XYZ file of N, CA and C in Angstrom:
351
model
N -3.386 11.205 -16.891
C -2.787 11.516 -15.606
C -2.565 10.232 -14.818
N -1.647 10.315 -13.880
C -1.411 9.190 -12.996
C -2.649 8.954 -12.153
N -3.077 7.708 -12.110
C -4.226 7.327 -11.311
C -3.861 6.120 -10.455
N -4.180 6.206 -9.190
C -3.999 5.113 -8.257
C -5.305 4.929 -7.515
N -5.889 3.755 -7.622
C -7.182 3.491 -7.020
C -7.072 2.284 -6.116
N -7.192 2.527 -4.824
C -7.132 1.448 -3.846
C -8.502 0.804 -3.677
N -8.491 -0.458 -3.337
C -9.711 -1.171 -3.032
C -9.372 -2.357 -2.141
N -10.393 -2.970 -1.594
C -10.201 -4.169 -0.799
C -10.299 -3.978 0.694
N -10.416 -2.749 1.133
C -10.551 -2.508 2.549
C -11.914 -2.914 3.063
N -12.041 -2.905 4.369
C -13.298 -3.269 4.983
C -13.124 -3.563 6.447
N -14.154 -4.145 7.013
C -14.160 -4.515 8.418
C -13.779 -5.978 8.555
N -12.828 -6.243 9.425
C -12.375 -7.605 9.646
C -12.101 -7.801 11.133
N -12.320 -9.002 11.610
C -12.044 -9.309 13.003
C -10.557 -9.492 13.242
N -10.103 -9.251 14.463
C -8.698 -9.523 14.769
C -8.323 -10.945 14.387
N -7.154 -11.071 13.802
C -6.703 -12.360 13.315
C -7.099 -12.655 11.889
N -7.945 -11.825 11.321
C -8.404 -12.029 9.971
C -7.418 -11.544 8.935
N -7.836 -11.648 7.682
C -6.979 -11.297 6.561
C -7.719 -10.423 5.563
N -6.973 -9.592 4.885
C -7.481 -8.788 3.790
C -6.381 -8.646 2.750
N -6.787 -8.480 1.516
C -5.847 -8.141 0.463
C -6.282 -6.840 -0.177
N -5.434 -5.839 -0.057
C -5.683 -4.559 -0.675
C -5.097 -4.527 -2.071
N -5.765 -3.810 -2.949
C -5.303 -3.664 -4.314
C -5.151 -2.193 -4.650
N -4.192 -1.898 -5.487
C -3.991 -0.558 -6.012
C -3.863 -0.671 -7.514
N -4.896 -0.254 -8.207
C -4.887 -0.277 -9.662
C -4.237 0.998 -10.176
N -3.208 0.839 -10.973
C -2.403 1.964 -11.419
C -2.547 2.189 -12.914
N -2.503 3.446 -13.299
C -2.528 3.810 -14.708
C -1.875 5.166 -14.880
N -1.523 5.477 -16.108
C -0.975 6.783 -16.416
C 0.534 6.893 -16.324
N 1.189 5.798 -16.082
C 2.642 5.784 -16.036
C 3.122 4.372 -16.331
N 4.411 4.245 -16.543
C 4.975 2.928 -16.821
C 5.132 2.182 -15.514
N 4.241 1.240 -15.329
C 4.246 0.458 -14.099
C 5.537 -0.339 -14.017
N 6.164 -0.286 -12.865
C 7.432 -0.968 -12.673
C 8.639 -0.074 -12.832
N 8.418 1.150 -13.272
C 9.517 2.067 -13.464
C 9.912 2.831 -12.220
N 9.081 2.726 -11.190
C 9.323 3.469 -9.962
C 9.035 2.594 -8.760
N 9.667 2.930 -7.667
C 9.292 2.305 -6.405
C 7.837 2.611 -6.105
N 7.176 1.657 -5.468
C 5.808 1.870 -5.031
C 5.673 1.447 -3.580
N 4.747 2.094 -2.901
C 4.647 1.914 -1.461
C 3.197 1.832 -1.011
N 3.032 1.253 0.156
C 1.793 1.336 0.909
C 2.061 2.132 2.181
N 1.202 3.084 2.435
C 1.208 3.849 3.665
C -0.119 3.652 4.375
N -0.148 4.025 5.630
C -1.409 4.026 6.347
C -1.449 5.196 7.312
N -2.651 5.611 7.613
C -2.849 6.696 8.555
C -4.029 6.359 9.453
N -3.735 6.195 10.722
C -4.757 5.932 11.712
C -5.331 7.252 12.203
N -6.539 7.225 12.744
C -7.135 8.467 13.239
C -6.252 9.166 14.252
N -6.011 10.446 14.031
C -5.214 11.237 14.944
C -3.723 10.991 14.889
N -3.276 10.188 13.955
C -1.863 9.872 13.859
C -1.311 10.281 12.502
N 0.005 10.358 12.440
C 0.665 10.699 11.192
C 0.649 9.521 10.236
N 0.676 9.841 8.961
C 0.774 8.805 7.950
C 2.136 8.125 8.049
N 2.136 6.814 7.982
C 3.363 6.066 8.137
C 3.539 5.068 7.004
N 4.781 4.813 6.691
C 5.110 3.827 5.678
C 4.857 2.432 6.218
N 4.161 1.630 5.436
C 3.900 0.245 5.782
C 4.873 -0.679 5.069
N 4.997 -0.492 3.773
C 5.871 -1.341 2.982
C 6.227 -0.622 1.695
N 7.391 -0.932 1.178
C 7.863 -0.325 -0.061
C 8.485 -1.405 -0.918
N 8.174 -1.339 -2.194
C 8.730 -2.277 -3.155
C 9.537 -1.485 -4.166
N 10.826 -1.771 -4.242
C 11.650 -1.024 -5.169
C 11.638 -1.668 -6.548
N 12.291 -0.999 -7.482
C 12.266 -1.463 -8.864
C 13.071 -2.730 -9.081
N 13.829 -3.126 -8.091
C 14.570 -4.387 -8.156
C 13.756 -5.551 -7.609
N 12.557 -5.255 -7.116
C 11.700 -6.287 -6.588
C 11.942 -6.632 -5.138
N 12.672 -5.791 -4.433
C 12.998 -6.055 -3.036
C 12.057 -5.282 -2.127
N 11.297 -5.989 -1.308
C 10.379 -5.298 -0.406
C 11.041 -4.870 0.887
N 10.572 -3.767 1.402
C 10.976 -3.286 2.710
C 9.707 -3.076 3.519
N 9.625 -3.739 4.649
C 8.435 -3.667 5.486
C 8.730 -2.927 6.771
N 7.738 -2.218 7.256
C 7.846 -1.619 8.567
C 7.906 -2.716 9.624
N 8.596 -2.424 10.714
C 8.759 -3.426 11.761
C 7.425 -3.890 12.328
N 6.446 -3.003 12.362
C 5.158 -3.328 12.948
C 4.351 -4.334 12.132
N 4.692 -4.504 10.867
C 3.931 -5.406 10.008
C 4.767 -6.547 9.456
N 6.042 -6.537 9.731
C 6.939 -7.555 9.195
C 6.461 -8.947 9.603
N 6.393 -9.816 8.623
C 5.931 -11.169 8.855
C 4.438 -11.348 8.707
N 3.697 -10.254 8.632
C 2.244 -10.318 8.500
C 1.735 -9.734 7.187
N 2.416 -8.720 6.686
C 2.000 -8.055 5.452
C 2.996 -8.370 4.350
N 2.485 -8.515 3.152
C 3.326 -8.772 1.999
C 2.942 -7.835 0.862
N 3.898 -7.064 0.389
C 3.676 -6.181 -0.745
C 4.114 -6.900 -2.012
N 3.349 -6.741 -3.056
C 3.672 -7.381 -4.316
C 3.008 -6.628 -5.449
N 3.409 -6.944 -6.661
C 2.809 -6.342 -7.842
C 2.523 -7.397 -8.887
N 1.500 -7.139 -9.665
C 1.228 -7.890 -10.876
C 1.528 -6.924 -12.014
N 2.683 -7.066 -12.606
C 3.126 -6.102 -13.595
C 2.374 -6.210 -14.925
N 1.724 -7.340 -15.153
C 0.911 -7.483 -16.359
C -0.414 -6.754 -16.220
N -0.937 -6.712 -15.003
C -2.215 -6.062 -14.757
C -2.070 -4.660 -14.180
N -0.839 -4.249 -13.895
C -0.579 -2.939 -13.297
C -1.321 -2.770 -11.971
N -1.185 -3.755 -11.119
C -1.823 -3.729 -9.813
C -0.791 -4.019 -8.742
N -0.814 -3.231 -7.702
C -0.012 -3.491 -6.520
C -0.922 -4.014 -5.425
N -0.431 -4.989 -4.684
C -1.212 -5.617 -3.631
C -0.540 -5.443 -2.276
N -1.360 -5.483 -1.264
C -0.877 -5.624 0.092
C -1.684 -6.740 0.737
N -1.065 -7.897 0.878
C -1.704 -9.016 1.542
C -1.463 -8.893 3.038
N -2.530 -8.847 3.792
C -2.455 -8.649 5.222
C -3.070 -9.854 5.922
N -2.312 -10.448 6.814
C -2.805 -11.556 7.618
C -2.588 -11.231 9.086
N -3.235 -12.013 9.933
C -3.107 -11.836 11.383
C -3.325 -10.392 11.791
N -4.385 -9.823 11.286
C -4.642 -8.409 11.515
C -4.937 -8.120 12.983
N -4.468 -6.970 13.405
C -4.619 -6.520 14.774
C -5.414 -5.222 14.798
N -6.063 -4.915 15.917
C -6.787 -3.648 15.995
C -5.919 -2.440 15.674
N -4.651 -2.485 16.025
C -3.765 -1.372 15.743
C -3.441 -1.217 14.266
N -3.859 -2.166 13.448
C -3.719 -2.030 12.000
C -4.825 -1.172 11.397
N -5.812 -0.819 12.188
C -6.907 0.009 11.703
C -6.384 1.349 11.207
N -6.683 1.664 9.968
C -6.186 2.889 9.356
C -6.756 2.999 7.949
N -6.568 4.159 7.365
C -6.772 4.307 5.932
C -5.460 3.961 5.257
N -5.521 3.074 4.298
C -4.331 2.609 3.605
C -4.249 3.251 2.229
N -3.077 3.764 1.909
C -2.847 4.484 0.670
C -1.722 3.832 -0.125
N -1.873 3.790 -1.416
C -0.743 3.423 -2.254
C -0.104 4.680 -2.816
N 1.165 4.558 -3.162
C 1.938 5.716 -3.579
C 2.961 5.313 -4.627
N 3.094 6.152 -5.626
C 4.196 6.045 -6.570
C 5.320 6.932 -6.065
N 6.475 6.339 -5.855
C 7.636 7.067 -5.363
C 8.430 7.574 -6.559
N 7.897 8.607 -7.182
C 8.464 9.100 -8.424
C 9.659 10.009 -8.270
N 9.887 10.500 -7.074
C 11.031 11.364 -6.852
C 10.818 12.765 -7.387
N 11.895 13.517 -7.414
C 11.813 14.924 -7.760
C 11.521 15.172 -9.229
N 11.871 14.251 -10.088
C 11.653 14.451 -11.520
C 10.249 14.042 -11.947
N 9.834 12.841 -11.594
C 8.525 12.364 -11.992
C 7.439 12.823 -11.023
N 7.754 12.842 -9.756
C 6.810 13.253 -8.739
C 6.216 12.083 -7.986
N 5.695 12.393 -6.820
C 5.014 11.401 -6.003
C 3.513 11.501 -6.215
N 2.854 10.358 -6.225
C 1.415 10.316 -6.444
C 0.778 9.384 -5.435
N -0.405 9.772 -4.990
C -1.137 9.039 -3.971
C -2.496 8.616 -4.477
N -2.941 7.473 -4.004
C -4.316 7.074 -4.218
C -5.228 7.734 -3.207
N -6.507 7.437 -3.316
C -7.494 8.070 -2.442
C -7.610 7.390 -1.086
N -7.089 6.203 -0.967
C -7.121 5.470 0.280
C -8.290 4.509 0.381
N -8.095 3.468 1.160
C -9.153 2.519 1.460
C -9.107 2.200 2.948
N -10.271 2.182 3.560
C -10.361 2.021 5.011
C -10.246 0.561 5.402
N -9.383 0.298 6.360
C -9.269 -1.012 6.982
C -9.602 -0.854 8.460
N -10.590 -1.586 8.909
C -10.980 -1.549 10.306
C -10.898 -2.953 10.878
N -10.099 -3.105 11.914
C -9.920 -4.395 12.569
C -10.561 -4.291 13.946
N -11.666 -4.962 14.116
C -12.430 -4.835 15.350
C -13.340 -6.037 15.521
N -13.599 -6.363 16.774
C -14.568 -7.391 17.092
C -15.984 -6.843 17.088
């Protein structure tokens, strides 16, 4: 089965950095768009960044210039490098396979990122 396992979250001070990882298995990595989403307490889940199969990233305006989505296609890992973190970045971060109507969408379990002094 498709498996997506996020890791790398934790507590960080404002201005700090974290790199989230999403270890993927059960499908051909690179065959589908992949995304990072986040959901803050009491808020809707929102798209953070998306990487299409052409290698072109699309970032949400709120994170543009601070977050970088990337993949290691040899290791089947997707990353989200986050710098200059702000308290408003606090959320559970999820990776997602954008499989569409034929393959389906798949989500990881999420990893908590807390930005606080």
